[in-house]
Amino acid sequence: MADVSTGASEQREPARPLPAADAPFDAIGLSRMLLRSIRSGALATLDQDGTPFASLVTIATDQDGTPLMLLSRLSAHTRNLLADPRCSLLFSQGGKGDPLAHPRLTVVGEAVQTNEARARERFLARHPKAKLYADFPDFGFFTLAPRAGHLNGGFAKAATLTREELLLDLTGADAFAAGERGAVEHMNADHADALALYAAAAGAEAGLPWRLTGLDPEGLDLMAGERTARVVYPGRVTDMGALRKSLVAMAAQVRGAGGTAET
């Protein structure tokens, strides 16, 4: 019988994920969608003896996509972070069938406590029930400053991402950031019908009471109960005037009205 063993020279190298820029799919877009739409994930910290410790936490994002968490100092993961801020956070979409067939993103970086009002505002907009305990003395808001990301978009779809690819560049968008809360309140109060159109156009379930929880130069974050939707604009916007024009055009396109949609 012939020798069918594989020689060392014929052995394949282990498969490695491609840099996001070289991936044959939109790795950056998918990663940013997961960052913006997943509301809970597995936080991995380092115990005092260096043992990895994983726990479940709730998640929101800052305007640039930086992950935000509300943590209690009574929790083991918070004590770990205060001693060693290195950590990783898993964003997993989940769904029916094989869990490994659905996209997930691991973000690696350092978590630090923050007192910025915007972090609190954006987190509580995404997790309104957290208002019941957010002001307890043992709770605090944390940001995870990413160093890198690892995306698995499903079978045979993997990529690595840099900090710059994960996060949105907010250069030139100061006025936009300042007007975010007013725009969110206006849309929720006066344009719930348009929000429902945006959600449906993004593939989210129709007929739900979609509300706007946050917006940024790249898109809208919507929520209905426990469901979320990420709506991306046709192009980047950096001021409220450009935002209004973009939203009007998006609503008109969905309605098929040729450009007349009040926003």
PDB file of C-alpha atoms in Angstrom:
ATOM      1  CA  MET A   1       0.000   0.000   0.000  1.00  0.00           C
ATOM      2  CA  ALA A   2       1.309   3.456  -0.896  1.00  0.00           C
ATOM      3  CA  ASP A   3       2.376   5.787   1.861  1.00  0.00           C
ATOM      4  CA  VAL A   4      -0.329   8.476   2.056  1.00  0.00           C
ATOM      5  CA  SER A   5       1.078  10.313   5.063  1.00  0.00           C
ATOM      6  CA  THR A   6       1.525  14.058   4.642  1.00  0.00           C
ATOM      7  CA  GLY A   7       5.081  15.347   4.880  1.00  0.00           C
ATOM      8  CA  ALA A   8       6.001  18.391   6.895  1.00  0.00           C
ATOM      9  CA  SER A   9       6.566  20.404   3.712  1.00  0.00           C
ATOM     10  CA  GLU A  10       2.973  19.656   2.608  1.00  0.00           C
ATOM     11  CA  GLN A  11       1.299  20.546   5.884  1.00  0.00           C
ATOM     12  CA  ARG A  12      -0.815  23.668   5.764  1.00  0.00           C
ATOM     13  CA  GLU A  13      -0.216  26.622   8.023  1.00  0.00           C
ATOM     14  CA  PRO A  14      -3.003  27.331  10.534  1.00  0.00           C
ATOM     15  CA  ALA A  15      -5.652  29.627   9.068  1.00  0.00           C
ATOM     16  CA  ARG A  16      -5.303  33.235  10.197  1.00  0.00           C
ATOM     17  CA  PRO A  17      -7.913  35.996  10.082  1.00  0.00           C
ATOM     18  CA  LEU A  18      -7.268  38.676   7.479  1.00  0.00           C
ATOM     19  CA  PRO A  19      -6.878  42.362   8.309  1.00  0.00           C
ATOM     20  CA  ALA A  20     -10.278  44.014   7.914  1.00  0.00           C
ATOM     21  CA  ALA A  21      -9.104  45.990   4.884  1.00  0.00           C
ATOM     22  CA  ASP A  22      -8.233  42.752   3.072  1.00  0.00           C
ATOM     23  CA  ALA A  23     -11.304  40.730   4.050  1.00  0.00           C
ATOM     24  CA  PRO A  24     -13.648  39.697   1.195  1.00  0.00           C
ATOM     25  CA  PHE A  25     -16.646  41.169   3.077  1.00  0.00           C
ATOM     26  CA  ASP A  26     -17.452  44.408   4.906  1.00  0.00           C
ATOM     27  CA  ALA A  27     -15.668  43.566   8.148  1.00  0.00           C
ATOM     28  CA  ILE A  28     -15.615  47.155   9.391  1.00  0.00           C
ATOM     29  CA  GLY A  29     -19.318  47.723   8.722  1.00  0.00           C
ATOM     30  CA  LEU A  30     -20.321  44.447  10.363  1.00  0.00           C
ATOM     31  CA  SER A  31     -18.131  45.110  13.397  1.00  0.00           C
ATOM     32  CA  ARG A  32     -19.556  48.586  13.902  1.00  0.00           C
ATOM     33  CA  MET A  33     -23.077  47.211  13.554  1.00  0.00           C
ATOM     34  CA  LEU A  34     -22.394  44.655  16.311  1.00  0.00           C
ATOM     35  CA  LEU A  35     -20.884  47.338  18.547  1.00  0.00           C
ATOM     36  CA  ARG A  36     -23.966  49.531  18.158  1.00  0.00           C
ATOM     37  CA  SER A  37     -26.694  46.899  18.356  1.00  0.00           C
ATOM     38  CA  ILE A  38     -25.662  44.398  21.068  1.00  0.00           C
ATOM     39  CA  ARG A  39     -26.921  45.365  24.544  1.00  0.00           C
ATOM     40  CA  SER A  40     -25.174  42.711  26.659  1.00  0.00           C
ATOM     41  CA  GLY A  41     -22.036  40.624  26.366  1.00  0.00           C
ATOM     42  CA  ALA A  42     -19.330  38.634  28.112  1.00  0.00           C
ATOM     43  CA  LEU A  43     -16.699  40.733  29.873  1.00  0.00           C
ATOM     44  CA  ALA A  44     -13.388  38.939  30.473  1.00  0.00           C
ATOM     45  CA  THR A  45     -11.129  40.385  33.174  1.00  0.00           C
ATOM     46  CA  LEU A  46      -8.027  39.158  34.996  1.00  0.00           C
ATOM     47  CA  ASP A  47      -8.308  37.901  38.570  1.00  0.00           C
ATOM     48  CA  GLN A  48      -5.613  38.740  41.121  1.00  0.00           C
ATOM     49  CA  ASP A  49      -3.641  35.601  40.267  1.00  0.00           C
ATOM     50  CA  GLY A  50      -3.994  36.176  36.508  1.00  0.00           C
ATOM     51  CA  THR A  51      -6.845  33.732  36.012  1.00  0.00           C
ATOM     52  CA  PRO A  52      -9.273  34.839  33.258  1.00  0.00           C
ATOM     53  CA  PHE A  53     -12.692  35.660  34.704  1.00  0.00           C
ATOM     54  CA  ALA A  54     -15.747  36.041  32.428  1.00  0.00           C
ATOM     55  CA  SER A  55     -19.050  37.611  33.429  1.00  0.00           C
ATOM     56  CA  LEU A  56     -22.188  39.051  31.835  1.00  0.00           C
ATOM     57  CA  VAL A  57     -22.567  42.835  31.571  1.00  0.00           C
ATOM     58  CA  THR A  58     -24.876  45.294  29.844  1.00  0.00           C
ATOM     59  CA  ILE A  59     -23.389  47.483  27.109  1.00  0.00           C
ATOM     60  CA  ALA A  60     -24.024  50.762  25.332  1.00  0.00           C
ATOM     61  CA  THR A  61     -21.738  52.872  23.130  1.00  0.00           C
ATOM     62  CA  ASP A  62     -20.454  56.411  23.079  1.00  0.00           C
ATOM     63  CA  GLN A  63     -20.872  58.455  19.892  1.00  0.00           C
ATOM     64  CA  ASP A  64     -17.667  57.083  18.390  1.00  0.00           C
ATOM     65  CA  GLY A  65     -18.577  53.479  19.254  1.00  0.00           C
ATOM     66  CA  THR A  66     -16.516  53.198  22.453  1.00  0.00           C
ATOM     67  CA  PRO A  67     -18.214  50.542  24.620  1.00  0.00           C
ATOM     68  CA  LEU A  68     -19.854  51.811  27.822  1.00  0.00           C
ATOM     69  CA  MET A  69     -20.687  49.760  30.919  1.00  0.00           C
ATOM     70  CA  LEU A  70     -22.376  50.429  34.264  1.00  0.00           C
ATOM     71  CA  LEU A  71     -20.603  48.316  36.881  1.00  0.00           C
ATOM     72  CA  SER A  72     -20.862  47.772  40.616  1.00  0.00           C
ATOM     73  CA  ARG A  73     -17.734  47.844  42.766  1.00  0.00           C
ATOM     74  CA  LEU A  74     -19.220  44.893  44.637  1.00  0.00           C
ATOM     75  CA  SER A  75     -18.780  42.736  41.526  1.00  0.00           C
ATOM     76  CA  ALA A  76     -15.668  40.642  40.973  1.00  0.00           C
ATOM     77  CA  HIS A  77     -15.155  41.985  37.448  1.00  0.00           C
ATOM     78  CA  THR A  78     -15.085  45.590  38.724  1.00  0.00           C
ATOM     79  CA  ARG A  79     -12.533  44.774  41.399  1.00  0.00           C
ATOM     80  CA  ASN A  80     -10.464  43.066  38.717  1.00  0.00           C
ATOM     81  CA  LEU A  81     -10.620  46.099  36.421  1.00  0.00           C
ATOM     82  CA  LEU A  82      -9.659  48.523  39.170  1.00  0.00           C
ATOM     83  CA  ALA A  83      -6.543  46.413  39.805  1.00  0.00           C
ATOM     84  CA  ASP A  84      -5.776  45.688  36.126  1.00  0.00           C
ATOM     85  CA  PRO A  85      -7.796  47.493  33.421  1.00  0.00           C
ATOM     86  CA  ARG A  86      -6.926  45.005  30.650  1.00  0.00           C
ATOM     87  CA  CYS A  87     -10.020  43.169  29.453  1.00  0.00           C
ATOM     88  CA  SER A  88     -12.007  42.000  26.463  1.00  0.00           C
ATOM     89  CA  LEU A  89     -15.687  42.223  25.638  1.00  0.00           C
ATOM     90  CA  LEU A  90     -17.638  39.803  23.446  1.00  0.00           C
ATOM     91  CA  PHE A  91     -20.508  41.122  21.307  1.00  0.00           C
ATOM     92  CA  SER A  92     -22.523  38.151  20.020  1.00  0.00           C
ATOM     93  CA  GLN A  93     -25.561  38.556  17.796  1.00  0.00           C
ATOM     94  CA  GLY A  94     -27.032  35.105  18.408  1.00  0.00           C
ATOM     95  CA  GLY A  95     -30.077  33.715  16.640  1.00  0.00           C
ATOM     96  CA  LYS A  96     -31.693  30.480  15.588  1.00  0.00           C
ATOM     97  CA  GLY A  97     -29.726  27.360  14.747  1.00  0.00           C
ATOM     98  CA  ASP A  98     -26.010  26.879  15.302  1.00  0.00           C
ATOM     99  CA  PRO A  99     -24.689  29.710  17.545  1.00  0.00           C
ATOM    100  CA  LEU A 100     -21.377  29.637  15.668  1.00  0.00           C
ATOM    101  CA  ALA A 101     -23.095  30.528  12.393  1.00  0.00           C
ATOM    102  CA  HIS A 102     -23.917  34.024  13.684  1.00  0.00           C
ATOM    103  CA  PRO A 103     -21.493  36.978  13.769  1.00  0.00           C
ATOM    104  CA  ARG A 104     -19.631  37.984  16.915  1.00  0.00           C
ATOM    105  CA  LEU A 105     -16.951  40.494  17.772  1.00  0.00           C
ATOM    106  CA  THR A 106     -14.321  40.507  20.517  1.00  0.00           C
ATOM    107  CA  VAL A 107     -12.942  43.909  21.512  1.00  0.00           C
ATOM    108  CA  VAL A 108      -9.684  44.000  23.471  1.00  0.00           C
ATOM    109  CA  GLY A 109      -8.561  47.026  25.451  1.00  0.00           C
ATOM    110  CA  GLU A 110      -8.484  48.772  28.811  1.00  0.00           C
ATOM    111  CA  ALA A 111     -11.520  49.771  30.882  1.00  0.00           C
ATOM    112  CA  VAL A 112     -11.492  52.922  33.010  1.00  0.00           C
ATOM    113  CA  GLN A 113     -14.142  54.675  35.061  1.00  0.00           C
ATOM    114  CA  THR A 114     -15.661  57.847  33.614  1.00  0.00           C
ATOM    115  CA  ASN A 115     -17.747  60.695  35.026  1.00  0.00           C
ATOM    116  CA  GLU A 116     -18.670  62.193  31.650  1.00  0.00           C
ATOM    117  CA  ALA A 117     -22.336  63.145  31.453  1.00  0.00           C
ATOM    118  CA  ARG A 118     -22.625  61.867  27.873  1.00  0.00           C
ATOM    119  CA  ALA A 119     -21.574  58.348  28.907  1.00  0.00           C
ATOM    120  CA  ARG A 120     -24.323  58.278  31.527  1.00  0.00           C
ATOM    121  CA  GLU A 121     -26.894  59.746  29.143  1.00  0.00           C
ATOM    122  CA  ARG A 122     -26.192  57.335  26.308  1.00  0.00           C
ATOM    123  CA  PHE A 123     -26.044  54.283  28.573  1.00  0.00           C
ATOM    124  CA  LEU A 124     -29.351  55.054  30.296  1.00  0.00           C
ATOM    125  CA  ALA A 125     -31.021  55.766  26.947  1.00  0.00           C
ATOM    126  CA  ARG A 126     -30.054  52.226  25.930  1.00  0.00           C
ATOM    127  CA  HIS A 127     -30.882  50.695  29.323  1.00  0.00           C
ATOM    128  CA  PRO A 128     -33.677  52.808  30.861  1.00  0.00           C
ATOM    129  CA  LYS A 129     -34.295  50.316  33.693  1.00  0.00           C
ATOM    130  CA  ALA A 130     -30.751  50.981  34.926  1.00  0.00           C
ATOM    131  CA  LYS A 131     -31.966  54.394  36.154  1.00  0.00           C
ATOM    132  CA  LEU A 132     -33.247  52.533  39.228  1.00  0.00           C
ATOM    133  CA  TYR A 133     -29.712  51.830  40.444  1.00  0.00           C
ATOM    134  CA  ALA A 134     -27.331  53.993  38.390  1.00  0.00           C
ATOM    135  CA  ASP A 135     -26.946  56.488  41.248  1.00  0.00           C
ATOM    136  CA  PHE A 136     -26.236  53.911  43.954  1.00  0.00           C
ATOM    137  CA  PRO A 137     -22.870  54.771  45.543  1.00  0.00           C
ATOM    138  CA  ASP A 138     -21.256  51.474  44.538  1.00  0.00           C
ATOM    139  CA  PHE A 139     -22.074  51.859  40.816  1.00  0.00           C
ATOM    140  CA  GLY A 140     -20.005  53.671  38.229  1.00  0.00           C
ATOM    141  CA  PHE A 141     -19.786  54.075  34.458  1.00  0.00           C
ATOM    142  CA  PHE A 142     -16.807  52.601  32.613  1.00  0.00           C
ATOM    143  CA  THR A 143     -15.486  53.006  29.089  1.00  0.00           C
ATOM    144  CA  LEU A 144     -13.544  50.308  27.273  1.00  0.00           C
ATOM    145  CA  ALA A 145     -10.799  51.974  25.218  1.00  0.00           C
ATOM    146  CA  PRO A 146     -10.259  49.491  22.360  1.00  0.00           C
ATOM    147  CA  ARG A 147      -6.807  48.421  21.224  1.00  0.00           C
ATOM    148  CA  ALA A 148      -7.975  45.881  18.642  1.00  0.00           C
ATOM    149  CA  GLY A 149     -10.906  43.766  17.555  1.00  0.00           C
ATOM    150  CA  HIS A 150     -11.396  40.225  16.293  1.00  0.00           C
ATOM    151  CA  LEU A 151     -14.470  39.615  14.145  1.00  0.00           C
ATOM    152  CA  ASN A 152     -15.963  36.260  13.300  1.00  0.00           C
ATOM    153  CA  GLY A 153     -18.713  36.928  10.806  1.00  0.00           C
ATOM    154  CA  GLY A 154     -19.816  33.285  10.654  1.00  0.00           C
ATOM    155  CA  PHE A 155     -18.168  30.247   9.136  1.00  0.00           C
ATOM    156  CA  ALA A 156     -15.019  31.104   7.118  1.00  0.00           C
ATOM    157  CA  LYS A 157     -15.440  34.848   7.719  1.00  0.00           C
ATOM    158  CA  ALA A 158     -12.870  36.241  10.151  1.00  0.00           C
ATOM    159  CA  ALA A 159     -10.953  39.504  10.352  1.00  0.00           C
ATOM    160  CA  THR A 160      -8.854  41.587  12.713  1.00  0.00           C
ATOM    161  CA  LEU A 161      -9.495  45.291  13.245  1.00  0.00           C
ATOM    162  CA  THR A 162      -7.472  48.217  14.527  1.00  0.00           C
ATOM    163  CA  ARG A 163      -8.773  50.796  16.977  1.00  0.00           C
ATOM    164  CA  GLU A 164      -9.251  53.218  14.074  1.00  0.00           C
ATOM    165  CA  GLU A 165     -11.350  50.678  12.170  1.00  0.00           C
ATOM    166  CA  LEU A 166     -13.553  49.915  15.173  1.00  0.00           C
ATOM    167  CA  LEU A 167     -14.263  53.494  16.184  1.00  0.00           C
ATOM    168  CA  LEU A 168     -15.825  56.356  14.277  1.00  0.00           C
ATOM    169  CA  ASP A 169     -13.696  59.442  13.669  1.00  0.00           C
ATOM    170  CA  LEU A 170     -15.573  62.396  15.200  1.00  0.00           C
ATOM    171  CA  THR A 171     -13.300  65.067  13.733  1.00  0.00           C
ATOM    172  CA  GLY A 172     -15.382  68.060  12.686  1.00  0.00           C
ATOM    173  CA  ALA A 173     -18.547  66.775  14.366  1.00  0.00           C
ATOM    174  CA  ASP A 174     -18.527  68.865  17.573  1.00  0.00           C
ATOM    175  CA  ALA A 175     -21.754  70.682  16.714  1.00  0.00           C
ATOM    176  CA  PHE A 176     -23.397  67.392  15.857  1.00  0.00           C
ATOM    177  CA  ALA A 177     -22.431  65.902  19.213  1.00  0.00           C
ATOM    178  CA  ALA A 178     -23.781  68.937  21.061  1.00  0.00           C
ATOM    179  CA  GLY A 179     -27.158  68.675  19.330  1.00  0.00           C
ATOM    180  CA  GLU A 180     -27.648  64.940  19.736  1.00  0.00           C
ATOM    181  CA  ARG A 181     -29.982  64.933  22.733  1.00  0.00           C
ATOM    182  CA  GLY A 182     -32.283  67.575  21.307  1.00  0.00           C
ATOM    183  CA  ALA A 183     -32.507  65.702  18.009  1.00  0.00           C
ATOM    184  CA  VAL A 184     -33.275  62.424  19.794  1.00  0.00           C
ATOM    185  CA  GLU A 185     -36.066  64.017  21.838  1.00  0.00           C
ATOM    186  CA  HIS A 186     -37.520  65.712  18.752  1.00  0.00           C
ATOM    187  CA  MET A 187     -37.563  62.527  16.681  1.00  0.00           C
ATOM    188  CA  ASN A 188     -39.149  60.476  19.449  1.00  0.00           C
ATOM    189  CA  ALA A 189     -41.791  63.102  20.192  1.00  0.00           C
ATOM    190  CA  ASP A 190     -42.764  64.064  16.640  1.00  0.00           C
ATOM    191  CA  HIS A 191     -41.562  61.454  14.154  1.00  0.00           C
ATOM    192  CA  ALA A 192     -42.240  57.968  15.460  1.00  0.00           C
ATOM    193  CA  ASP A 193     -43.635  57.069  12.026  1.00  0.00           C
ATOM    194  CA  ALA A 194     -40.330  57.930  10.350  1.00  0.00           C
ATOM    195  CA  LEU A 195     -38.379  55.907  12.912  1.00  0.00           C
ATOM    196  CA  ALA A 196     -40.559  52.907  12.102  1.00  0.00           C
ATOM    197  CA  LEU A 197     -39.760  53.385   8.417  1.00  0.00           C
ATOM    198  CA  TYR A 198     -36.021  53.548   9.074  1.00  0.00           C
ATOM    199  CA  ALA A 199     -36.155  50.392  11.200  1.00  0.00           C
ATOM    200  CA  ALA A 200     -38.107  48.476   8.553  1.00  0.00           C
ATOM    201  CA  ALA A 201     -35.713  49.601   5.814  1.00  0.00           C
ATOM    202  CA  ALA A 202     -32.813  48.282   7.914  1.00  0.00           C
ATOM    203  CA  GLY A 203     -34.462  44.853   8.102  1.00  0.00           C
ATOM    204  CA  ALA A 204     -35.873  45.182  11.616  1.00  0.00           C
ATOM    205  CA  GLU A 205     -39.297  43.892  12.601  1.00  0.00           C
ATOM    206  CA  ALA A 206     -42.146  46.123  11.492  1.00  0.00           C
ATOM    207  CA  GLY A 207     -45.021  47.188  13.705  1.00  0.00           C
ATOM    208  CA  LEU A 208     -42.968  47.746  16.860  1.00  0.00           C
ATOM    209  CA  PRO A 209     -42.800  51.023  18.824  1.00  0.00           C
ATOM    210  CA  TRP A 210     -39.291  51.956  17.697  1.00  0.00           C
ATOM    211  CA  ARG A 211     -37.578  54.780  19.576  1.00  0.00           C
ATOM    212  CA  LEU A 212     -34.331  56.601  18.918  1.00  0.00           C
ATOM    213  CA  THR A 213     -31.755  56.111  21.700  1.00  0.00           C
ATOM    214  CA  GLY A 214     -28.763  57.798  20.103  1.00  0.00           C
ATOM    215  CA  LEU A 215     -27.282  59.066  16.869  1.00  0.00           C
ATOM    216  CA  ASP A 216     -23.833  59.765  15.473  1.00  0.00           C
ATOM    217  CA  PRO A 217     -22.292  60.933  12.180  1.00  0.00           C
ATOM    218  CA  GLU A 218     -22.684  57.441  10.700  1.00  0.00           C
ATOM    219  CA  GLY A 219     -26.153  56.324  11.769  1.00  0.00           C
ATOM    220  CA  LEU A 220     -29.078  55.950  14.180  1.00  0.00           C
ATOM    221  CA  ASP A 221     -29.508  53.571  17.126  1.00  0.00           C
ATOM    222  CA  LEU A 222     -33.103  52.403  17.564  1.00  0.00           C
ATOM    223  CA  MET A 223     -34.762  50.253  20.218  1.00  0.00           C
ATOM    224  CA  ALA A 224     -38.196  48.683  20.722  1.00  0.00           C
ATOM    225  CA  GLY A 225     -38.475  46.789  24.001  1.00  0.00           C
ATOM    226  CA  GLU A 226     -35.451  44.495  24.031  1.00  0.00           C
ATOM    227  CA  ARG A 227     -34.938  44.660  20.264  1.00  0.00           C
ATOM    228  CA  THR A 228     -32.432  46.959  18.592  1.00  0.00           C
ATOM    229  CA  ALA A 229     -31.797  48.222  15.083  1.00  0.00           C
ATOM    230  CA  ARG A 230     -28.880  50.078  13.526  1.00  0.00           C
ATOM    231  CA  VAL A 231     -29.700  52.425  10.641  1.00  0.00           C
ATOM    232  CA  VAL A 232     -26.804  53.772   8.564  1.00  0.00           C
ATOM    233  CA  TYR A 233     -27.138  57.037   6.624  1.00  0.00           C
ATOM    234  CA  PRO A 234     -26.336  57.123   2.897  1.00  0.00           C
ATOM    235  CA  GLY A 235     -23.281  59.248   3.787  1.00  0.00           C
ATOM    236  CA  ARG A 236     -21.513  60.763   6.787  1.00  0.00           C
ATOM    237  CA  VAL A 237     -23.144  63.808   8.416  1.00  0.00           C
ATOM    238  CA  THR A 238     -21.431  66.224  10.804  1.00  0.00           C
ATOM    239  CA  ASP A 239     -24.058  68.872  11.579  1.00  0.00           C
ATOM    240  CA  MET A 240     -27.781  69.018  12.318  1.00  0.00           C
ATOM    241  CA  GLY A 241     -28.639  70.568   8.961  1.00  0.00           C
ATOM    242  CA  ALA A 242     -27.024  67.702   7.069  1.00  0.00           C
ATOM    243  CA  LEU A 243     -28.703  65.232   9.433  1.00  0.00           C
ATOM    244  CA  ARG A 244     -32.148  66.638   8.720  1.00  0.00           C
ATOM    245  CA  LYS A 245     -31.611  66.504   4.962  1.00  0.00           C
ATOM    246  CA  SER A 246     -30.384  62.930   5.181  1.00  0.00           C
ATOM    247  CA  LEU A 247     -33.348  61.804   7.305  1.00  0.00           C
ATOM    248  CA  VAL A 248     -35.839  63.489   4.990  1.00  0.00           C
ATOM    249  CA  ALA A 249     -34.291  61.782   1.969  1.00  0.00           C
ATOM    250  CA  MET A 250     -34.242  58.405   3.714  1.00  0.00           C
ATOM    251  CA  ALA A 251     -37.893  58.635   4.739  1.00  0.00           C
ATOM    252  CA  ALA A 252     -38.921  59.761   1.254  1.00  0.00           C
ATOM    253  CA  GLN A 253     -37.025  56.916  -0.341  1.00  0.00           C
ATOM    254  CA  VAL A 254     -38.733  54.329   1.866  1.00  0.00           C
ATOM    255  CA  ARG A 255     -42.148  55.848   1.283  1.00  0.00           C
ATOM    256  CA  GLY A 256     -41.508  56.162  -2.422  1.00  0.00           C
ATOM    257  CA  ALA A 257     -42.738  59.758  -2.153  1.00  0.00           C
ATOM    258  CA  GLY A 258     -40.036  61.317  -4.268  1.00  0.00           C
ATOM    259  CA  GLY A 259     -38.685  63.624  -1.586  1.00  0.00           C
ATOM    260  CA  THR A 260     -41.532  64.989   0.538  1.00  0.00           C
ATOM    261  CA  ALA A 261     -41.213  63.710   4.077  1.00  0.00           C
ATOM    262  CA  GLU A 262     -41.368  66.024   7.088  1.00  0.00           C
ATOM    263  CA  THR A 263     -38.584  65.475   9.665  1.00  0.00           C
TER     264      THR A 263
END
